[in-house]
Amino acid sequence: MAIIIKTAEQIEGIRASSRLAAETLKYLEPLIKPGIKTIEIDALADEFVQKHGAVAATKGYKGYKYATCVSPNDVVCHGVPNDYVIKDGDIVNVDVTTILNGYYGDTCRMYEIGNVSDYAKQLVKVTNESLRLAIKECYPGNYLGNIGFVINEHAVKHGYSVVFEFCGHGVGVRFHEDPQVDHVAKRNTGPLLKPGMTFTIEPMINAGKARCKVDRKDGWTARTIDGKLSAQFEHTMLITETGCEALTDVFGDF
Ligand code: MF3
Ligand code: CO
Ligand code: CO
C-alpha cells in the first residue's frame, strides 16, 4: 500500500467530515457528567453523527458494534461502551470517526470529570502537549519519524511511557490507510511528508508501563497492564504546501 496524496476535492470532503467529528466531541462536552453510562455517551454521539448526515466508521468495522470508543482511566483505547457509570474524578477519552459523503474524519480527546487529581491532570496535560509538539513537525520535507520522536521525548521527560502497540494512520478515503504513524520513533526516519497527505496523530501516554492488555471478554478494550492511568488525544492532519492543518481542531485548541 502506498500513501495516498489527496486531490483538492478529496481534501474538501475530508475537511467536512473532520469538522463533524470534532463537533461531535464538542457536543458531548456538557453531557459527560457523573452518573452517565459509557453506552449512553455512545448513543448520544451516534445520534449526533446521524443527524448531520454521516455514519460512524466504527459501526460494523471488524465486528465492532459502536459509534465511539469510550476509554476511562486505565483504558488505553478501544473502550467498548457498556454499563460503566462515569464518576467524579474520572478522566475519560471519547474517540469518534465519521464517514460523511464517503470521507473519513477521526479524532479523540480527554474529558476531566469534576474534581480530578493533580496526578491525572498532569498526565492529560502532557499528552496534549505531546500532540502539540508533534503537530509542529508536520510540514513538507520533514520525516514522519520526527512525530514519534518528539512525542516520546516529551513523555519520557515527564516520567511517562508511550504506547507502541497502537499507532496513528493515514485516513481520509479509507479508515486506516498508509502510512502507519508511530508515536515512538527515531529522529529523521521514515517517509518524507508531502502536501496532500492526510493522517492521524493519536498519542496514548501511560502514567506507568507502556504495555497494554486487551479485555478477554469483549475482545477490544485495551487497558494498561499495571492498572495505571492512560490519556490520548487525536487529530486528523493535512500536510499543506507551507505546513499543515489540524482538520479536527476546529475550535482552535492547537
Ligand atoms: N478511531 C480509532 C482510531 O483512532 C479506531 C477505533 S477502531 C474500533 O484509529 F473498532 F475499535 F472502534
Ligand atoms: Co485514528
Ligand atoms: Co480515532
PDB file of C-alpha atoms and ligand atoms in Angstrom:
ATOM      1  CA  MET A   1       0.000   0.000   0.000  1.00  0.00           C
ATOM      2  CA  ALA A   2       1.217   3.453  -0.846  1.00  0.00           C
ATOM      3  CA  ILE A   3       0.462   6.769   0.812  1.00  0.00           C
ATOM      4  CA  ILE A   4      -2.478   8.423  -0.967  1.00  0.00           C
ATOM      5  CA  ILE A   5      -1.914  12.079  -1.919  1.00  0.00           C
ATOM      6  CA  LYS A   6      -5.380  13.620  -1.812  1.00  0.00           C
ATOM      7  CA  THR A   7      -6.874  15.828  -4.514  1.00  0.00           C
ATOM      8  CA  ALA A   8      -8.401  19.229  -3.709  1.00  0.00           C
ATOM      9  CA  GLU A   9     -11.852  17.643  -3.952  1.00  0.00           C
ATOM     10  CA  GLN A  10     -10.950  14.840  -1.559  1.00  0.00           C
ATOM     11  CA  ILE A  11      -9.443  17.348   0.874  1.00  0.00           C
ATOM     12  CA  GLU A  12     -12.701  19.308   0.953  1.00  0.00           C
ATOM     13  CA  GLY A  13     -14.587  16.104   1.760  1.00  0.00           C
ATOM     14  CA  ILE A  14     -12.133  15.101   4.496  1.00  0.00           C
ATOM     15  CA  ARG A  15     -12.251  18.619   5.938  1.00  0.00           C
ATOM     16  CA  ALA A  16     -16.061  18.496   6.218  1.00  0.00           C
ATOM     17  CA  SER A  17     -16.039  15.041   7.810  1.00  0.00           C
ATOM     18  CA  SER A  18     -13.265  16.058  10.231  1.00  0.00           C
ATOM     19  CA  ARG A  19     -15.258  19.124  11.260  1.00  0.00           C
ATOM     20  CA  LEU A  20     -18.273  16.965  12.050  1.00  0.00           C
ATOM     21  CA  ALA A  21     -16.181  14.523  14.091  1.00  0.00           C
ATOM     22  CA  ALA A  22     -14.756  17.444  16.081  1.00  0.00           C
ATOM     23  CA  GLU A  23     -18.205  18.954  16.576  1.00  0.00           C
ATOM     24  CA  THR A  24     -19.425  15.622  17.926  1.00  0.00           C
ATOM     25  CA  LEU A  25     -16.789  15.736  20.671  1.00  0.00           C
ATOM     26  CA  LYS A  26     -17.695  19.358  21.415  1.00  0.00           C
ATOM     27  CA  TYR A  27     -21.381  18.439  21.613  1.00  0.00           C
ATOM     28  CA  LEU A  28     -20.603  15.749  24.209  1.00  0.00           C
ATOM     29  CA  GLU A  29     -18.663  18.073  26.495  1.00  0.00           C
ATOM     30  CA  PRO A  30     -21.519  19.288  28.752  1.00  0.00           C
ATOM     31  CA  LEU A  31     -23.210  15.864  28.633  1.00  0.00           C
ATOM     32  CA  ILE A  32     -20.385  13.756  30.054  1.00  0.00           C
ATOM     33  CA  LYS A  33     -21.175  14.086  33.749  1.00  0.00           C
ATOM     34  CA  PRO A  34     -21.021  11.803  36.792  1.00  0.00           C
ATOM     35  CA  GLY A  35     -23.843   9.238  36.528  1.00  0.00           C
ATOM     36  CA  ILE A  36     -23.837   8.807  32.740  1.00  0.00           C
ATOM     37  CA  LYS A  37     -23.013   5.334  31.409  1.00  0.00           C
ATOM     38  CA  THR A  38     -20.437   4.991  28.639  1.00  0.00           C
ATOM     39  CA  ILE A  39     -23.097   3.264  26.496  1.00  0.00           C
ATOM     40  CA  GLU A  40     -25.250   6.386  26.866  1.00  0.00           C
ATOM     41  CA  ILE A  41     -22.369   8.594  25.712  1.00  0.00           C
ATOM     42  CA  ASP A  42     -22.086   6.352  22.650  1.00  0.00           C
ATOM     43  CA  ALA A  43     -25.797   6.657  21.875  1.00  0.00           C
ATOM     44  CA  LEU A  44     -25.631  10.469  22.090  1.00  0.00           C
ATOM     45  CA  ALA A  45     -22.657  10.571  19.717  1.00  0.00           C
ATOM     46  CA  ASP A  46     -24.291   8.147  17.299  1.00  0.00           C
ATOM     47  CA  GLU A  47     -27.469  10.221  17.178  1.00  0.00           C
ATOM     48  CA  PHE A  48     -25.499  13.465  16.601  1.00  0.00           C
ATOM     49  CA  VAL A  49     -23.439  11.976  13.768  1.00  0.00           C
ATOM     50  CA  GLN A  50     -26.531  10.576  12.027  1.00  0.00           C
ATOM     51  CA  LYS A  51     -28.468  13.808  12.431  1.00  0.00           C
ATOM     52  CA  HIS A  52     -25.710  15.502  10.449  1.00  0.00           C
ATOM     53  CA  GLY A  53     -25.906  13.073   7.539  1.00  0.00           C
ATOM     54  CA  ALA A  54     -22.945  10.889   8.446  1.00  0.00           C
ATOM     55  CA  VAL A  55     -22.305   7.430   9.846  1.00  0.00           C
ATOM     56  CA  ALA A  56     -19.797   6.313  12.454  1.00  0.00           C
ATOM     57  CA  ALA A  57     -16.964   4.382  10.781  1.00  0.00           C
ATOM     58  CA  THR A  58     -16.525   2.017  13.708  1.00  0.00           C
ATOM     59  CA  LYS A  59     -20.031   0.519  13.416  1.00  0.00           C
ATOM     60  CA  GLY A  60     -19.511  -2.807  11.692  1.00  0.00           C
ATOM     61  CA  TYR A  61     -15.738  -2.280  11.491  1.00  0.00           C
ATOM     62  CA  LYS A  62     -14.139  -5.726  12.065  1.00  0.00           C
ATOM     63  CA  GLY A  63     -17.228  -6.701  14.054  1.00  0.00           C
ATOM     64  CA  TYR A  64     -17.165  -3.623  16.328  1.00  0.00           C
ATOM     65  CA  LYS A  65     -20.727  -2.518  17.072  1.00  0.00           C
ATOM     66  CA  TYR A  66     -20.483   1.021  18.439  1.00  0.00           C
ATOM     67  CA  ALA A  67     -20.229   4.588  17.150  1.00  0.00           C
ATOM     68  CA  THR A  68     -17.413   5.515  19.522  1.00  0.00           C
ATOM     69  CA  CYS A  69     -14.740   4.138  21.761  1.00  0.00           C
ATOM     70  CA  VAL A  70     -15.127   5.375  25.342  1.00  0.00           C
ATOM     71  CA  SER A  71     -11.987   4.817  27.396  1.00  0.00           C
ATOM     72  CA  PRO A  72     -11.970   5.819  31.088  1.00  0.00           C
ATOM     73  CA  ASN A  73      -8.945   5.907  33.434  1.00  0.00           C
ATOM     74  CA  ASP A  74      -6.745   2.824  32.848  1.00  0.00           C
ATOM     75  CA  VAL A  75      -8.365   2.091  29.467  1.00  0.00           C
ATOM     76  CA  VAL A  76      -5.774   2.987  26.829  1.00  0.00           C
ATOM     77  CA  CYS A  77      -8.042   2.874  23.769  1.00  0.00           C
ATOM     78  CA  HIS A  78     -10.874   0.930  22.047  1.00  0.00           C
ATOM     79  CA  GLY A  79     -13.003   1.064  25.204  1.00  0.00           C
ATOM     80  CA  VAL A  80     -16.240  -0.728  24.338  1.00  0.00           C
ATOM     81  CA  PRO A  81     -19.226   1.359  25.519  1.00  0.00           C
ATOM     82  CA  ASN A  82     -21.005  -0.510  28.335  1.00  0.00           C
ATOM     83  CA  ASP A  83     -22.748  -0.062  31.694  1.00  0.00           C
ATOM     84  CA  TYR A  84     -19.751   1.585  33.382  1.00  0.00           C
ATOM     85  CA  VAL A  85     -21.015   4.696  35.172  1.00  0.00           C
ATOM     86  CA  ILE A  86     -18.801   7.801  34.888  1.00  0.00           C
ATOM     87  CA  LYS A  87     -17.852   9.141  38.302  1.00  0.00           C
ATOM     88  CA  ASP A  88     -16.325  12.273  39.787  1.00  0.00           C
ATOM     89  CA  GLY A  89     -12.538  12.276  39.355  1.00  0.00           C
ATOM     90  CA  ASP A  90     -12.518  10.116  36.207  1.00  0.00           C
ATOM     91  CA  ILE A  91     -10.583  11.007  33.098  1.00  0.00           C
ATOM     92  CA  VAL A  92     -12.361   9.741  30.001  1.00  0.00           C
ATOM     93  CA  ASN A  93     -11.430   9.571  26.328  1.00  0.00           C
ATOM     94  CA  VAL A  94     -14.037   9.538  23.564  1.00  0.00           C
ATOM     95  CA  ASP A  95     -12.883   8.655  20.031  1.00  0.00           C
ATOM     96  CA  VAL A  96     -15.145   9.107  17.012  1.00  0.00           C
ATOM     97  CA  THR A  97     -14.599   8.582  13.290  1.00  0.00           C
ATOM     98  CA  THR A  98     -17.194   9.951  10.881  1.00  0.00           C
ATOM     99  CA  ILE A  99     -17.924   8.977   7.298  1.00  0.00           C
ATOM    100  CA  LEU A 100     -19.512  11.955   5.552  1.00  0.00           C
ATOM    101  CA  ASN A 101     -20.107  11.706   1.789  1.00  0.00           C
ATOM    102  CA  GLY A 102     -17.613   8.842   1.744  1.00  0.00           C
ATOM    103  CA  TYR A 103     -14.816  10.751   3.529  1.00  0.00           C
ATOM    104  CA  TYR A 104     -13.342   9.954   6.939  1.00  0.00           C
ATOM    105  CA  GLY A 105     -12.506  12.240   9.856  1.00  0.00           C
ATOM    106  CA  ASP A 106     -11.002  10.773  13.047  1.00  0.00           C
ATOM    107  CA  THR A 107     -10.489  12.491  16.393  1.00  0.00           C
ATOM    108  CA  CYS A 108     -10.430  11.880  20.122  1.00  0.00           C
ATOM    109  CA  ARG A 109      -9.944  13.889  23.300  1.00  0.00           C
ATOM    110  CA  MET A 110      -9.971  13.634  27.067  1.00  0.00           C
ATOM    111  CA  TYR A 111     -12.746  14.842  29.363  1.00  0.00           C
ATOM    112  CA  GLU A 112     -11.932  15.604  33.001  1.00  0.00           C
ATOM    113  CA  ILE A 113     -14.907  14.779  35.216  1.00  0.00           C
ATOM    114  CA  GLY A 114     -15.393  17.040  38.250  1.00  0.00           C
ATOM    115  CA  ASN A 115     -12.583  17.005  40.798  1.00  0.00           C
ATOM    116  CA  VAL A 116      -9.695  15.329  39.010  1.00  0.00           C
ATOM    117  CA  SER A 117      -6.436  14.683  40.898  1.00  0.00           C
ATOM    118  CA  ASP A 118      -3.361  16.753  40.029  1.00  0.00           C
ATOM    119  CA  TYR A 119      -1.702  13.444  39.096  1.00  0.00           C
ATOM    120  CA  ALA A 120      -4.357  12.732  36.428  1.00  0.00           C
ATOM    121  CA  LYS A 121      -4.499  16.353  35.251  1.00  0.00           C
ATOM    122  CA  GLN A 122      -0.736  16.360  34.663  1.00  0.00           C
ATOM    123  CA  LEU A 123      -0.956  13.201  32.510  1.00  0.00           C
ATOM    124  CA  VAL A 124      -3.718  14.741  30.385  1.00  0.00           C
ATOM    125  CA  LYS A 125      -1.756  17.987  30.023  1.00  0.00           C
ATOM    126  CA  VAL A 126       1.499  16.297  28.989  1.00  0.00           C
ATOM    127  CA  THR A 127      -0.373  14.086  26.481  1.00  0.00           C
ATOM    128  CA  ASN A 128      -1.973  17.165  24.948  1.00  0.00           C
ATOM    129  CA  GLU A 129       1.411  18.928  24.819  1.00  0.00           C
ATOM    130  CA  SER A 130       2.985  15.921  23.105  1.00  0.00           C
ATOM    131  CA  LEU A 131       0.408  16.144  20.299  1.00  0.00           C
ATOM    132  CA  ARG A 132       1.048  19.877  20.021  1.00  0.00           C
ATOM    133  CA  LEU A 133       4.796  19.252  19.642  1.00  0.00           C
ATOM    134  CA  ALA A 134       4.085  16.556  17.041  1.00  0.00           C
ATOM    135  CA  ILE A 135       1.932  18.957  15.021  1.00  0.00           C
ATOM    136  CA  LYS A 136       4.924  21.332  14.865  1.00  0.00           C
ATOM    137  CA  GLU A 137       6.774  18.566  12.992  1.00  0.00           C
ATOM    138  CA  CYS A 138       4.098  18.460  10.269  1.00  0.00           C
ATOM    139  CA  TYR A 139       5.486  20.257   7.223  1.00  0.00           C
ATOM    140  CA  PRO A 140       6.565  19.150   3.747  1.00  0.00           C
ATOM    141  CA  GLY A 141      10.039  17.677   3.595  1.00  0.00           C
ATOM    142  CA  ASN A 142      10.180  16.653   7.254  1.00  0.00           C
ATOM    143  CA  TYR A 143      10.491  12.994   8.241  1.00  0.00           C
ATOM    144  CA  LEU A 144       7.355  11.240   9.524  1.00  0.00           C
ATOM    145  CA  GLY A 145       9.510   9.690  12.278  1.00  0.00           C
ATOM    146  CA  ASN A 146      10.043  13.087  13.886  1.00  0.00           C
ATOM    147  CA  ILE A 147       6.413  12.983  15.049  1.00  0.00           C
ATOM    148  CA  GLY A 148       7.054   9.922  17.210  1.00  0.00           C
ATOM    149  CA  PHE A 149      10.440  11.232  18.239  1.00  0.00           C
ATOM    150  CA  VAL A 150       9.091  14.429  19.831  1.00  0.00           C
ATOM    151  CA  ILE A 151       6.097  12.666  21.426  1.00  0.00           C
ATOM    152  CA  ASN A 152       8.300  10.098  23.129  1.00  0.00           C
ATOM    153  CA  GLU A 153      10.909  12.660  24.167  1.00  0.00           C
ATOM    154  CA  HIS A 154       8.256  14.821  25.859  1.00  0.00           C
ATOM    155  CA  ALA A 155       6.519  11.917  27.611  1.00  0.00           C
ATOM    156  CA  VAL A 156       9.737  10.357  28.916  1.00  0.00           C
ATOM    157  CA  LYS A 157      10.929  13.752  30.192  1.00  0.00           C
ATOM    158  CA  HIS A 158       7.847  13.760  32.450  1.00  0.00           C
ATOM    159  CA  GLY A 159       8.332  10.181  33.657  1.00  0.00           C
ATOM    160  CA  TYR A 160       5.610   8.672  31.458  1.00  0.00           C
ATOM    161  CA  SER A 161       5.672   5.981  28.779  1.00  0.00           C
ATOM    162  CA  VAL A 162       4.267   5.997  25.244  1.00  0.00           C
ATOM    163  CA  VAL A 163       2.063   3.164  23.989  1.00  0.00           C
ATOM    164  CA  PHE A 164       3.709   1.482  20.996  1.00  0.00           C
ATOM    165  CA  GLU A 165       1.115  -1.253  20.349  1.00  0.00           C
ATOM    166  CA  PHE A 166      -1.358   1.184  18.697  1.00  0.00           C
ATOM    167  CA  CYS A 167      -0.438   3.812  16.112  1.00  0.00           C
ATOM    168  CA  GLY A 168      -1.753   6.711  14.085  1.00  0.00           C
ATOM    169  CA  HIS A 169      -2.614   6.088  10.445  1.00  0.00           C
ATOM    170  CA  GLY A 170      -3.358   7.582   7.076  1.00  0.00           C
ATOM    171  CA  VAL A 171      -7.054   8.458   6.910  1.00  0.00           C
ATOM    172  CA  GLY A 172      -9.483  10.177   4.564  1.00  0.00           C
ATOM    173  CA  VAL A 173     -10.692   7.970   1.735  1.00  0.00           C
ATOM    174  CA  ARG A 174     -10.462   4.893   3.949  1.00  0.00           C
ATOM    175  CA  PHE A 175     -10.451   4.411   7.726  1.00  0.00           C
ATOM    176  CA  HIS A 176      -6.912   3.102   8.027  1.00  0.00           C
ATOM    177  CA  GLU A 177      -4.518   3.934   5.191  1.00  0.00           C
ATOM    178  CA  ASP A 178      -0.758   4.091   4.905  1.00  0.00           C
ATOM    179  CA  PRO A 179       1.371   5.377   6.499  1.00  0.00           C
ATOM    180  CA  GLN A 180       1.482   3.912   9.985  1.00  0.00           C
ATOM    181  CA  VAL A 181       2.244   6.818  12.331  1.00  0.00           C
ATOM    182  CA  ASP A 182       4.354   5.534  15.233  1.00  0.00           C
ATOM    183  CA  HIS A 183       4.282   7.522  18.461  1.00  0.00           C
ATOM    184  CA  VAL A 184       7.750   6.301  19.379  1.00  0.00           C
ATOM    185  CA  ALA A 185      10.279   6.741  16.583  1.00  0.00           C
ATOM    186  CA  LYS A 186      13.862   7.662  15.801  1.00  0.00           C
ATOM    187  CA  ARG A 187      14.751  11.158  14.643  1.00  0.00           C
ATOM    188  CA  ASN A 188      14.900  11.642  10.836  1.00  0.00           C
ATOM    189  CA  THR A 189      13.464   8.247   9.873  1.00  0.00           C
ATOM    190  CA  GLY A 190      10.516   7.092   7.783  1.00  0.00           C
ATOM    191  CA  PRO A 191       8.882   8.658   4.714  1.00  0.00           C
ATOM    192  CA  LEU A 192       9.090  12.379   3.939  1.00  0.00           C
ATOM    193  CA  LEU A 193       5.896  14.382   4.421  1.00  0.00           C
ATOM    194  CA  LYS A 194       4.297  15.764   1.263  1.00  0.00           C
ATOM    195  CA  PRO A 195       1.424  18.200   0.586  1.00  0.00           C
ATOM    196  CA  GLY A 196      -1.875  16.339   0.239  1.00  0.00           C
ATOM    197  CA  MET A 197      -1.080  13.661   2.819  1.00  0.00           C
ATOM    198  CA  THR A 198      -3.758  13.190   5.482  1.00  0.00           C
ATOM    199  CA  PHE A 199      -3.106  11.099   8.582  1.00  0.00           C
ATOM    200  CA  THR A 200      -3.874  10.950  12.275  1.00  0.00           C
ATOM    201  CA  ILE A 201      -1.570  11.599  15.189  1.00  0.00           C
ATOM    202  CA  GLU A 202      -3.045   9.974  18.294  1.00  0.00           C
ATOM    203  CA  PRO A 203      -0.539   9.505  21.112  1.00  0.00           C
ATOM    204  CA  MET A 204      -1.555   7.306  24.045  1.00  0.00           C
ATOM    205  CA  ILE A 205       0.570   8.075  27.091  1.00  0.00           C
ATOM    206  CA  ASN A 206       0.639   5.965  30.249  1.00  0.00           C
ATOM    207  CA  ALA A 207       1.435   7.043  33.790  1.00  0.00           C
ATOM    208  CA  GLY A 208       3.172   3.699  34.360  1.00  0.00           C
ATOM    209  CA  LYS A 209       4.275   0.947  31.996  1.00  0.00           C
ATOM    210  CA  ALA A 210       3.749   1.247  28.230  1.00  0.00           C
ATOM    211  CA  ARG A 211       2.262  -2.211  27.684  1.00  0.00           C
ATOM    212  CA  CYS A 212      -1.456  -2.903  27.206  1.00  0.00           C
ATOM    213  CA  LYS A 213      -3.716  -5.948  27.547  1.00  0.00           C
ATOM    214  CA  VAL A 214      -6.937  -6.459  25.611  1.00  0.00           C
ATOM    215  CA  ASP A 215     -10.078  -7.452  27.543  1.00  0.00           C
ATOM    216  CA  ARG A 216     -10.670 -11.173  27.007  1.00  0.00           C
ATOM    217  CA  LYS A 217     -14.442 -10.853  27.216  1.00  0.00           C
ATOM    218  CA  ASP A 218     -15.164  -8.001  24.802  1.00  0.00           C
ATOM    219  CA  GLY A 219     -12.081  -8.534  22.622  1.00  0.00           C
ATOM    220  CA  TRP A 220     -11.433  -4.784  22.201  1.00  0.00           C
ATOM    221  CA  THR A 221     -10.980  -2.748  25.387  1.00  0.00           C
ATOM    222  CA  ALA A 222      -7.226  -2.209  25.876  1.00  0.00           C
ATOM    223  CA  ARG A 223      -6.048  -1.457  29.424  1.00  0.00           C
ATOM    224  CA  THR A 224      -2.673  -0.648  30.937  1.00  0.00           C
ATOM    225  CA  ILE A 225      -1.025  -3.803  32.317  1.00  0.00           C
ATOM    226  CA  ASP A 226      -0.326  -2.122  35.656  1.00  0.00           C
ATOM    227  CA  GLY A 227      -3.779  -0.524  36.106  1.00  0.00           C
ATOM    228  CA  LYS A 228      -2.303   2.998  35.994  1.00  0.00           C
ATOM    229  CA  LEU A 229      -3.909   5.858  34.068  1.00  0.00           C
ATOM    230  CA  SER A 230      -3.646   6.449  30.321  1.00  0.00           C
ATOM    231  CA  ALA A 231      -4.536   9.514  28.235  1.00  0.00           C
ATOM    232  CA  GLN A 232      -4.945  10.173  24.498  1.00  0.00           C
ATOM    233  CA  PHE A 233      -5.663  12.986  22.060  1.00  0.00           C
ATOM    234  CA  GLU A 234      -6.094  12.559  18.292  1.00  0.00           C
ATOM    235  CA  HIS A 235      -6.245  14.897  15.333  1.00  0.00           C
ATOM    236  CA  THR A 236      -6.633  14.283  11.608  1.00  0.00           C
ATOM    237  CA  MET A 237      -3.810  16.237   9.940  1.00  0.00           C
ATOM    238  CA  LEU A 238      -3.399  17.611   6.413  1.00  0.00           C
ATOM    239  CA  ILE A 239       0.069  18.425   5.090  1.00  0.00           C
ATOM    240  CA  THR A 240      -0.118  21.650   3.046  1.00  0.00           C
ATOM    241  CA  GLU A 241       2.434  23.446   0.797  1.00  0.00           C
ATOM    242  CA  THR A 242       3.554  25.585   3.728  1.00  0.00           C
ATOM    243  CA  GLY A 243       2.960  23.390   6.791  1.00  0.00           C
ATOM    244  CA  CYS A 244      -0.163  21.658   7.993  1.00  0.00           C
ATOM    245  CA  GLU A 245      -3.741  21.983   9.115  1.00  0.00           C
ATOM    246  CA  ALA A 246      -5.230  20.050  12.025  1.00  0.00           C
ATOM    247  CA  LEU A 247      -8.563  19.337  10.312  1.00  0.00           C
ATOM    248  CA  THR A 248     -10.252  18.157  13.512  1.00  0.00           C
ATOM    249  CA  ASP A 249      -9.025  21.156  15.534  1.00  0.00           C
ATOM    250  CA  VAL A 250     -11.915  23.365  14.501  1.00  0.00           C
ATOM    251  CA  PHE A 251     -12.082  25.091  17.888  1.00  0.00           C
ATOM    252  CA  GLY A 252      -8.518  26.374  17.776  1.00  0.00           C
ATOM    253  CA  ASP A 253      -7.057  24.354  20.623  1.00  0.00           C
ATOM    254  CA  PHE A 254      -3.876  23.731  18.636  1.00  0.00           C
TER     255      PHE A 254
HETATM  256  N1  MF3 B   1     -10.888   5.596  15.999  1.00  0.00           N
HETATM  257  C1  MF3 B   1      -9.857   4.637  16.322  1.00  0.00           C
HETATM  258  C2  MF3 B   1      -8.592   5.201  15.747  1.00  0.00           C
HETATM  259  O1  MF3 B   1      -8.242   6.280  16.111  1.00  0.00           O
HETATM  260  C3  MF3 B   1     -10.135   3.283  15.799  1.00  0.00           C
HETATM  261  C4  MF3 B   1     -11.204   2.587  16.514  1.00  0.00           C
HETATM  262  S1  MF3 B   1     -11.462   1.060  15.779  1.00  0.00           S
HETATM  263  C5  MF3 B   1     -12.610   0.315  16.754  1.00  0.00           C
HETATM  264  O2  MF3 B   1      -7.942   4.679  14.878  1.00  0.00           O
HETATM  265  F1  MF3 B   1     -13.060  -0.666  16.079  1.00  0.00           F
HETATM  266  F2  MF3 B   1     -12.053  -0.026  17.892  1.00  0.00           F
HETATM  267  F3  MF3 B   1     -13.569   1.166  17.024  1.00  0.00           F
HETATM  268 CO    CO B   2      -7.263   7.059  14.420  1.00  0.00          CO
HETATM  269 CO    CO B   3      -9.785   7.660  16.441  1.00  0.00          CO
END
